[in-house]
Short mmCIF file of C-alpha atoms in Angstrom, two decimals:
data_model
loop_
_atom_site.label_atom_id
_atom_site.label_comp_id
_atom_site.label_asym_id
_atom_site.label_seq_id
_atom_site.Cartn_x
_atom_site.Cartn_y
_atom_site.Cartn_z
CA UNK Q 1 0.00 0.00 0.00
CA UNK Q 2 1.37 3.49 -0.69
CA UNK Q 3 -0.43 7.14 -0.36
CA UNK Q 4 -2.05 8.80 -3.83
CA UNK Q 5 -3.83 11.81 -4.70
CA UNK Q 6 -7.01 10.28 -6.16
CA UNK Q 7 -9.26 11.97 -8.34
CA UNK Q 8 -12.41 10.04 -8.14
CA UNK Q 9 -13.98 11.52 -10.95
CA UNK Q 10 -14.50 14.59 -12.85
CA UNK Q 11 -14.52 17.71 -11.18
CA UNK Q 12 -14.48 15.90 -7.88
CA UNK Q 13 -12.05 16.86 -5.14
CA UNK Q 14 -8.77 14.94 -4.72
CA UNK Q 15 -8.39 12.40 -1.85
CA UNK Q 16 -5.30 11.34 -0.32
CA UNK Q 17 -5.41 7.56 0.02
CA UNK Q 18 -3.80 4.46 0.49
CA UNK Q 19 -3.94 1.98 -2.62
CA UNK Q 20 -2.89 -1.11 -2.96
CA UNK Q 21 0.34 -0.81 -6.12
CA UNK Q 22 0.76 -4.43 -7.55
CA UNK Q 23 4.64 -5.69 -8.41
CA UNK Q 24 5.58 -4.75 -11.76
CA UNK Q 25 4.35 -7.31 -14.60
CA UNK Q 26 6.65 -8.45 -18.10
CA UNK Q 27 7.65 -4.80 -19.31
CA UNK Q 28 6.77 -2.68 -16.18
CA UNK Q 29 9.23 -1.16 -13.45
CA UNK Q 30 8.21 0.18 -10.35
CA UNK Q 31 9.61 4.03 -9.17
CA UNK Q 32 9.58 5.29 -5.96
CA UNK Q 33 8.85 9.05 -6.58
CA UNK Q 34 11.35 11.38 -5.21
CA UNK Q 35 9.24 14.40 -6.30
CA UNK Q 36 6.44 15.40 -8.58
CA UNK Q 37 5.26 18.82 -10.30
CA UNK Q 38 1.80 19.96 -10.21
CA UNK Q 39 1.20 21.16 -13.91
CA UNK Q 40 -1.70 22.87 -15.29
CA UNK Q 41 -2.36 20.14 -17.19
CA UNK Q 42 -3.30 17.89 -13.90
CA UNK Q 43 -6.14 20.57 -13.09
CA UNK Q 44 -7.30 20.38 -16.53
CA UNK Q 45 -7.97 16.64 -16.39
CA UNK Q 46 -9.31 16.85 -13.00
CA UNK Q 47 -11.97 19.64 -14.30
CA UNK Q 48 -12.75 17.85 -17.78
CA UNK Q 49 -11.16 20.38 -19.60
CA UNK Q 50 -8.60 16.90 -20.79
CA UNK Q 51 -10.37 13.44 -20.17
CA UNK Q 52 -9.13 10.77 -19.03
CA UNK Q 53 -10.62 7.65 -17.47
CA UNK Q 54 -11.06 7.69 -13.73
CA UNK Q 55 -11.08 6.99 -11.46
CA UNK Q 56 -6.83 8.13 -11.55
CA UNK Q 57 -4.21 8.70 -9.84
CA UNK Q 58 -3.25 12.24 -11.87
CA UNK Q 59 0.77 13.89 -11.89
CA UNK Q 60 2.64 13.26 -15.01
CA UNK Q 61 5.73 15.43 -14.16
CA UNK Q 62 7.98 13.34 -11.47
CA UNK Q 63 11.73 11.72 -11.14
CA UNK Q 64 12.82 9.03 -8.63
CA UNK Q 65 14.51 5.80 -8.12
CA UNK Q 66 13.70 2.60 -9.73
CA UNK Q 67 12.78 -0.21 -6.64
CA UNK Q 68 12.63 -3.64 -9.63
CA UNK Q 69 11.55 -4.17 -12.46
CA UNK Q 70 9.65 -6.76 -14.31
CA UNK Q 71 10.41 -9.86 -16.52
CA UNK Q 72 11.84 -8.20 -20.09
CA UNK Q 73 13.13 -5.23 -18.56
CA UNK Q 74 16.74 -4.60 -19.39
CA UNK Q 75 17.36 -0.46 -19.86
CA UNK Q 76 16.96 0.07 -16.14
CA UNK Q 77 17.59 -1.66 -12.97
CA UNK Q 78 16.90 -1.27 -9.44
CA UNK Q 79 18.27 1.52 -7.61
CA UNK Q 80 18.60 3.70 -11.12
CA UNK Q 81 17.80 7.03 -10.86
CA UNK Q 82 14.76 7.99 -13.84
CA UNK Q 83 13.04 10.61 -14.80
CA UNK Q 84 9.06 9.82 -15.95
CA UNK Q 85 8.35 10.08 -19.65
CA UNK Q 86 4.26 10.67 -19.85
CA UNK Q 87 4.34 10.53 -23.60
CA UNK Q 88 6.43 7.15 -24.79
CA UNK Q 89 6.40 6.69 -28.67
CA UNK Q 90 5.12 3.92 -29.97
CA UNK Q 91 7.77 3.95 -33.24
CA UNK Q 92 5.08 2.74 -35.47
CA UNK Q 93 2.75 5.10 -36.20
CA UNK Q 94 2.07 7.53 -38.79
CA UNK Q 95 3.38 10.59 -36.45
CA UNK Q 96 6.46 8.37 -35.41
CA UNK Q 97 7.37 7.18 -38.84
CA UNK Q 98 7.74 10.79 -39.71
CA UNK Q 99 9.88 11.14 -36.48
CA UNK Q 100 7.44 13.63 -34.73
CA UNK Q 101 7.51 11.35 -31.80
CA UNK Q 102 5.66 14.04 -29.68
CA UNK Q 103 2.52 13.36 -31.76
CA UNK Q 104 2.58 9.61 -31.25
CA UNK Q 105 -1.37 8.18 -31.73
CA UNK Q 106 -0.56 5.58 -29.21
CA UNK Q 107 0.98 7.71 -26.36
CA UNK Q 108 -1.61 7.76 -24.12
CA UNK Q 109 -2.81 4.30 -24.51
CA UNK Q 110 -1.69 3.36 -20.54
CA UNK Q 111 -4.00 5.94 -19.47
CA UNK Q 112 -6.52 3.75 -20.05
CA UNK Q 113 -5.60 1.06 -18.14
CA UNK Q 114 -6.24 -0.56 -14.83
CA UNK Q 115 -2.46 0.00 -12.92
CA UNK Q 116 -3.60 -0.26 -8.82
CA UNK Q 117 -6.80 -0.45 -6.64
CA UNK Q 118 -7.90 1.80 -3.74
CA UNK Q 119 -8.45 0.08 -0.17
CA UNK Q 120 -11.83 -1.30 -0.96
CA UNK Q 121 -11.17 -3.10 -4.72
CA UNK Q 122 -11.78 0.06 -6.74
CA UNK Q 123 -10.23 0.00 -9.81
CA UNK Q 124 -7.42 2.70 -10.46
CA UNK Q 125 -6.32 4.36 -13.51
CA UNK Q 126 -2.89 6.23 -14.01
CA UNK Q 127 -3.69 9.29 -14.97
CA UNK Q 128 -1.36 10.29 -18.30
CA UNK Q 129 -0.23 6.94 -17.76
CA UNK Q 130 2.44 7.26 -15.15
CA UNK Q 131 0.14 8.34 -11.76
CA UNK Q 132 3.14 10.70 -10.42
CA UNK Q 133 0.95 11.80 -7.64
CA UNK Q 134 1.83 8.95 -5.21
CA UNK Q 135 4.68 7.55 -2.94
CA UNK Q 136 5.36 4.57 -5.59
CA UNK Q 137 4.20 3.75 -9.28
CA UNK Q 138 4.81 1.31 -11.66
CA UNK Q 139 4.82 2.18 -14.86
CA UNK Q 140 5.81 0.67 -18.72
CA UNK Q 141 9.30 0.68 -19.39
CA UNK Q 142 8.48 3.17 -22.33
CA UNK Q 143 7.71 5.83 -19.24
CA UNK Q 144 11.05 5.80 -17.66
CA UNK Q 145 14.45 7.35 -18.85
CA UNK Q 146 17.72 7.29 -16.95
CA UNK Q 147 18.92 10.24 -15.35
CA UNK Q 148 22.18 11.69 -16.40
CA UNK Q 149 24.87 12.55 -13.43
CA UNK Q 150 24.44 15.72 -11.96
CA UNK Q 151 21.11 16.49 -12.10
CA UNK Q 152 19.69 16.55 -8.52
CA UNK Q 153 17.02 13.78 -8.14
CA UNK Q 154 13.95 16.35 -6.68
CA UNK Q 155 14.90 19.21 -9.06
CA UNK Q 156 15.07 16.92 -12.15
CA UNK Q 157 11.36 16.12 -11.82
CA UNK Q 158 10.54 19.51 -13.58
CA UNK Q 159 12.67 17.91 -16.86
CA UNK Q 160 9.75 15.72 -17.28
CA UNK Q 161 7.44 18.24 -19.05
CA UNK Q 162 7.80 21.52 -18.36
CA UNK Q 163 11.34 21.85 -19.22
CA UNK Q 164 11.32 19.70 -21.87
CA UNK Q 165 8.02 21.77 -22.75
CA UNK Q 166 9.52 25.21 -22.48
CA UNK Q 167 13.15 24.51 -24.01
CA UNK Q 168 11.30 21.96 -26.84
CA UNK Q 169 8.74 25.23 -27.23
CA UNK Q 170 12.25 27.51 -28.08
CA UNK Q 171 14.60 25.40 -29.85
CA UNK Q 172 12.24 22.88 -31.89
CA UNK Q 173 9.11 24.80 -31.98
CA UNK Q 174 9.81 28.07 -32.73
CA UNK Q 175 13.36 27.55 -33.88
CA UNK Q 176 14.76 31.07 -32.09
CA UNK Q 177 17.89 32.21 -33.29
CA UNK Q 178 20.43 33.89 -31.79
CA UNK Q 179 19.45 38.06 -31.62
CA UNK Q 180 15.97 37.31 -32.13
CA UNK Q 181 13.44 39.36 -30.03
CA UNK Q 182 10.89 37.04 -27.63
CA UNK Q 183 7.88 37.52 -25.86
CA UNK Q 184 6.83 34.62 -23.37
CA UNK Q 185 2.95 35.06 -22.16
CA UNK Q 186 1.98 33.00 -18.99
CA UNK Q 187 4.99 33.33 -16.44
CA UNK Q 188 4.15 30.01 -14.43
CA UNK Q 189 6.12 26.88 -14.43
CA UNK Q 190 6.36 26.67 -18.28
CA UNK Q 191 6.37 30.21 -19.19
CA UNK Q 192 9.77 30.64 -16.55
CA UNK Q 193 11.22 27.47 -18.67
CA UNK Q 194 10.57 29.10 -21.66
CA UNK Q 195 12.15 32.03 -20.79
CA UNK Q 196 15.61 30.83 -19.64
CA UNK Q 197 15.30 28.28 -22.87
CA UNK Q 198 15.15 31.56 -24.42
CA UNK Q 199 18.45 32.85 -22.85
CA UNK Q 200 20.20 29.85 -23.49
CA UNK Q 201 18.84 30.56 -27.42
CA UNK Q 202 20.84 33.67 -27.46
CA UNK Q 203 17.59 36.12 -27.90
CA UNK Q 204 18.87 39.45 -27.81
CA UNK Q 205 15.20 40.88 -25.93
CA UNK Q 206 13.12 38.90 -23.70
CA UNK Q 207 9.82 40.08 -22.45
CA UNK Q 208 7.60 38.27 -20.30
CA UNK Q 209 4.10 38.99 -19.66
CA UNK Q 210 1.80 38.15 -17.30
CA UNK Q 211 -1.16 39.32 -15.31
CA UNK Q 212 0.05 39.42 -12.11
CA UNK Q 213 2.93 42.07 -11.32
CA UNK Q 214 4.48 39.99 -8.26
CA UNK Q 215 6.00 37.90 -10.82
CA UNK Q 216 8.16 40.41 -12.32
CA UNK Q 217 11.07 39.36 -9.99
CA UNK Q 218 10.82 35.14 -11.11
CA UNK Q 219 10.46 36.48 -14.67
CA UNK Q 220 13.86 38.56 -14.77
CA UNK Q 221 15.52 36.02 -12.93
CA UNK Q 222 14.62 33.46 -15.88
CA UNK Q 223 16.19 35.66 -18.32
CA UNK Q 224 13.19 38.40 -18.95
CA UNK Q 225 14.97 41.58 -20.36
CA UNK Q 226 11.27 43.35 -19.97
CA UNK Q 227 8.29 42.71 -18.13
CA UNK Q 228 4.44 43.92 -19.17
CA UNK Q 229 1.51 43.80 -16.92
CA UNK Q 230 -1.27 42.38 -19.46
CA UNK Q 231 -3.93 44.62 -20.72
CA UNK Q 232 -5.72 45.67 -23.15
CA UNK Q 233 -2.33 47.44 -24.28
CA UNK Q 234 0.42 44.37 -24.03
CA UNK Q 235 0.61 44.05 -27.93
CA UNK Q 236 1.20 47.92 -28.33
CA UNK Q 237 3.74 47.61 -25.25
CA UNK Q 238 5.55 45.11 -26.73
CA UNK Q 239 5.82 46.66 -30.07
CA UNK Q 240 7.21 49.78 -28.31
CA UNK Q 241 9.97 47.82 -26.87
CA UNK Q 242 11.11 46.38 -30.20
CA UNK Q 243 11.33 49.27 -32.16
CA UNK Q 244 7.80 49.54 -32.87
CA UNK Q 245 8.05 46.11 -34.73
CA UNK Q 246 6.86 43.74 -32.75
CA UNK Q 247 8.91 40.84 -31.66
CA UNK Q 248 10.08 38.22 -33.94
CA UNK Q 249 8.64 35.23 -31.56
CA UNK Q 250 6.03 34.66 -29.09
CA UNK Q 251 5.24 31.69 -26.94
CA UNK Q 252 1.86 31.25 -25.73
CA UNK Q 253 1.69 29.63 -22.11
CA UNK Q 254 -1.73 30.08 -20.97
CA UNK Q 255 -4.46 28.39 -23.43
CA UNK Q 256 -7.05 31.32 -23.65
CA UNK Q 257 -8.33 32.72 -26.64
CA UNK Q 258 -7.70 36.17 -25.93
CA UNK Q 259 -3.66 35.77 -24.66
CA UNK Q 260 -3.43 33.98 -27.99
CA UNK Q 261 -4.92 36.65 -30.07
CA UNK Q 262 -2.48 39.06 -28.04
CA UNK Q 263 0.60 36.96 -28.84
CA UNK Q 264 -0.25 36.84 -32.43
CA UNK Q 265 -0.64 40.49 -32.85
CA UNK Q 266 3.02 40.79 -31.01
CA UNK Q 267 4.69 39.41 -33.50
CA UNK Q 268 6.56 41.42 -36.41
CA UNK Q 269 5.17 41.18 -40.03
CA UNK Q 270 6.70 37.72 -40.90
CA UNK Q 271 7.03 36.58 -36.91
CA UNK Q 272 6.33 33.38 -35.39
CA UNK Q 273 3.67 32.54 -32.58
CA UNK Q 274 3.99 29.44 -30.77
CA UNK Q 275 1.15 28.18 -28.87
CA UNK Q 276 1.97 26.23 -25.71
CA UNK Q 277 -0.98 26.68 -23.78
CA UNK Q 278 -4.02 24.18 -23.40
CA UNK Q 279 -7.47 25.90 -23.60
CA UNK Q 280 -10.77 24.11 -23.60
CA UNK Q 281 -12.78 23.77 -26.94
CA UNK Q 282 -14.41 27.40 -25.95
CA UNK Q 283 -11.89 29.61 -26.32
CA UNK Q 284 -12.39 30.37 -29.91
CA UNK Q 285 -9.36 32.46 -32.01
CA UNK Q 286 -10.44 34.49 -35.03
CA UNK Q 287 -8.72 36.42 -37.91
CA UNK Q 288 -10.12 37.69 -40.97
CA UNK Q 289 -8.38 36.77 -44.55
CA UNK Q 290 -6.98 40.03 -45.17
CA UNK Q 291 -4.71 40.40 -42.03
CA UNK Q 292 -3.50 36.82 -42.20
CA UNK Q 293 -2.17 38.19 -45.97
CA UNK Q 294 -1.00 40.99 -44.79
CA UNK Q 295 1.28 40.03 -41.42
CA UNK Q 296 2.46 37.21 -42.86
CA UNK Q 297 2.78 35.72 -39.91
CA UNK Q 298 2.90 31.91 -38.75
CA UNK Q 299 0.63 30.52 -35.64
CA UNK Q 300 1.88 26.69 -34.78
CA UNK Q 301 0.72 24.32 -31.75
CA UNK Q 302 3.04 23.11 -29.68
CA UNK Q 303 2.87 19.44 -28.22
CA UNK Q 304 5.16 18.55 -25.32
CA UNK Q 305 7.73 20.86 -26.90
CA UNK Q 306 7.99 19.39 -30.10
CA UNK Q 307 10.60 16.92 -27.87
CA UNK Q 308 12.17 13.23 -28.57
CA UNK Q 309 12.36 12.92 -24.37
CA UNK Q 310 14.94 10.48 -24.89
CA UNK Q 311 17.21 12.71 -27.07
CA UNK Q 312 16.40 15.87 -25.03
CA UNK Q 313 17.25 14.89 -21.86
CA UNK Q 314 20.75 14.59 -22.08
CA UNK Q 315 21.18 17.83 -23.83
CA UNK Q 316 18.95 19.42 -20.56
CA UNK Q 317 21.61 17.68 -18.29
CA UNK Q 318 23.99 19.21 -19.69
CA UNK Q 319 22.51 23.13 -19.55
CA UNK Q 320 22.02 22.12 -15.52
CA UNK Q 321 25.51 20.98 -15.22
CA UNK Q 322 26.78 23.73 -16.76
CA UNK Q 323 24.26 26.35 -14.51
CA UNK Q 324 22.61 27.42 -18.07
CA UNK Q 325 19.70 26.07 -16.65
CA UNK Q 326 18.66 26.44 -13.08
CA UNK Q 327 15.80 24.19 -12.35
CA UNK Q 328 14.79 24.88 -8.89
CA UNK Q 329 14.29 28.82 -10.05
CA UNK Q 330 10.99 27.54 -11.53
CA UNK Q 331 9.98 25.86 -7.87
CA UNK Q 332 8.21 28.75 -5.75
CA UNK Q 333 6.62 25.93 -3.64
CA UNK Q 334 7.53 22.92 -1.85
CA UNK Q 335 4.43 20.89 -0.38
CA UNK Q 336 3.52 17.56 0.71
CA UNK Q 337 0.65 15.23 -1.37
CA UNK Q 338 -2.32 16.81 0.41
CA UNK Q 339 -0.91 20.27 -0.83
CA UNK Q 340 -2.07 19.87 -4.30
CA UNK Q 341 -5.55 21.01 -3.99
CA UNK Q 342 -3.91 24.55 -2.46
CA UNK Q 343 -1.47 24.23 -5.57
CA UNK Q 344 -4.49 24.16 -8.30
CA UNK Q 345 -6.02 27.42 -6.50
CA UNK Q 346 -2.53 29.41 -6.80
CA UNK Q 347 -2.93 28.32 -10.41
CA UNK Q 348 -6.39 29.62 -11.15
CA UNK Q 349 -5.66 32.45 -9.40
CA UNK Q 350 -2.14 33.16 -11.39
CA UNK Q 351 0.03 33.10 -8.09
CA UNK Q 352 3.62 31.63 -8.40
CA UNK Q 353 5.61 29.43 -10.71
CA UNK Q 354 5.97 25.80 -10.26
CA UNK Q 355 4.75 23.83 -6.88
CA UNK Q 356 6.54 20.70 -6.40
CA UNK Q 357 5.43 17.66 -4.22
CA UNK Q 358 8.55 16.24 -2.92
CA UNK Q 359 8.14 12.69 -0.53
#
């Protein structure tokens, strides 16, 4: 038996719990969790903005040590340190065939399965198939990737999305080259990623907006060059710092229809807008014909950073051994299992970066 968050079902409050976590089968291993982010993404499945079967056990962002493995299993062994992959490729898909592994059909398959049971027999589901939001999991071998030396176990949690979210959202996505101009909406745990992937990119001006102005300090110490308040005004504002041009890339970390509009009209004629952010199927985005001639510009989604996990990893390792990357600078909370709730308000109501549940 080992403690969970459980989300019973949609919209339903979280319950801390023990469940009973089977041995790993042929193909599984079994981590004990070190730490795990709360991402925006968890309170989008547990309002039904995302679905996935429940009831789960949610957190998809985590890093700990492997306790065994099953029959079959030869990349890790016990006592490895791993960081959780949410999104393994399949390698035989359309998407993979093409090599965008981040837009594998079959990713999310686990999520559907049946991985523990709660006290009284309950069937369990692992929410973004590796359940991150407990003690222990056990997972497919797909979900787990070795750790490269140096990387501090709790910190390297954040590597498994929104790192690998922000930095993929930079250098795959959006492609930024050095001396480009940036704009990075949505300074939470993504949106600080995003910014020092920028820095590490070599962009010459880096503003971050947001709505709340407490987060002005976190932003600059990411790498923001400028910060903006959002209004009504943030496109003019950011035009104004780029020589009224606009800026030659913006990232979208929030998922609403209006921040997106924003970021679009940010850009220079001929700019890029990346769009990180999840929204639900409301938040419409319009343009007319003419303006899309006339800007010139190019709007792309953005899917777990555009990243191959495996191959990205090691090149993260490196920015955090070399202190181009300072993970626990996106961490403005520490808190225990039955601090998530608390963790999903501070979200909704913009506070803070990145709160991480470390056991």
């Amino acid at each position: 038996m080992v403690r969970a968050a459980v989300l019973p079902a949609v919209g339903a409050p979280l319950e801390i719990a023990d469940i009973d976590l089977p041995e790993p089968g042929p193909g599984q291993v079994r981590v004990r969790l070190a730490a795990a982010g709360v991402c925006h993404s968890d309170l989008s499945l547990s309002d039904g903005t995302m679905r996935v079967p429940v009831p789960a056990v949610l957190g998809h962002e985590g890093a700990g040590t492997v306790v065994s493995v099953g029959e079959g299993v030869a990349g890790v062994a016990p006592g490895d340190r791993v960081v959780l992959n949410w999104a393994p490729s399949c390698g035989s898909c359309h998407a993979c065939g093409l090599g965008e592994v981040w837009l594998c059909a079959n990713a999310l398959n686990g999520s559907a399965d049946v991985y523990a049971r709660t006290a009284d027999g309950t069937d369990l589901h692992p929410g973004l198939n590796v359940a991150a939001f407990a003690e222990e999991t056990v997972v497919a071998a797909s979900c787990v990737l070795p750790l490269p030396d140096g990387v501090p176990l709790v910190d390297a949690a954040l590597l498994g999305c929104a790192v690998l979210t922000g930095y993929g959202a930079i250098h795959h996505a959006a492609r930024v080259r050095p001396g480009e101009t940036v704009a990075v909406f949505g300074v939470g745990g993504v949106g600080l990623a995003t910014l020092q992937a920028a820095r590490i990119a070599g962009a010459s001006t880096v503003v971050a907006v947001d709505v709340s102005p407490e987060k002005e300090e976190l932003a600059r110490a990411a790498g923001a060059t400028a910060y903006v308040v959002a209004s009504e005004q943030t496109a003019r504002e950011i035009r104004g710092l780029t020589g009224k041009q606009g800026v030659d890339v913006a990232v979208e970390c929030v998922g609403r229809a209006v921040t997106i509009r924003t970021a679009w009209e940010s850009t220079r004629r001929g700019g890029r807008t990346t769009v990180v952010g999840i929204g639900g199927k409301d938040q419409q985005v319009t343009f007319n014909a003419l303006e899309l001639f006339h800007w010139g510009r190019t709007l792309s989604g953005c899917v777990y950073g555009n990243a191959n996990p495996a191959e990205d990893l090691p090149v993260l390792a490196d920015h955090v051994r070399a202190g181009r990357l300072d993970l626990s600078a996106l961490v403005t909370d520490h808190i225990a299992l039955d601090g998530i709730p608390a963790a999903f308000e501070n979200m909704l109501a913009g506070k803070g970066g990145r709160s991480l549940v470390v056991f």
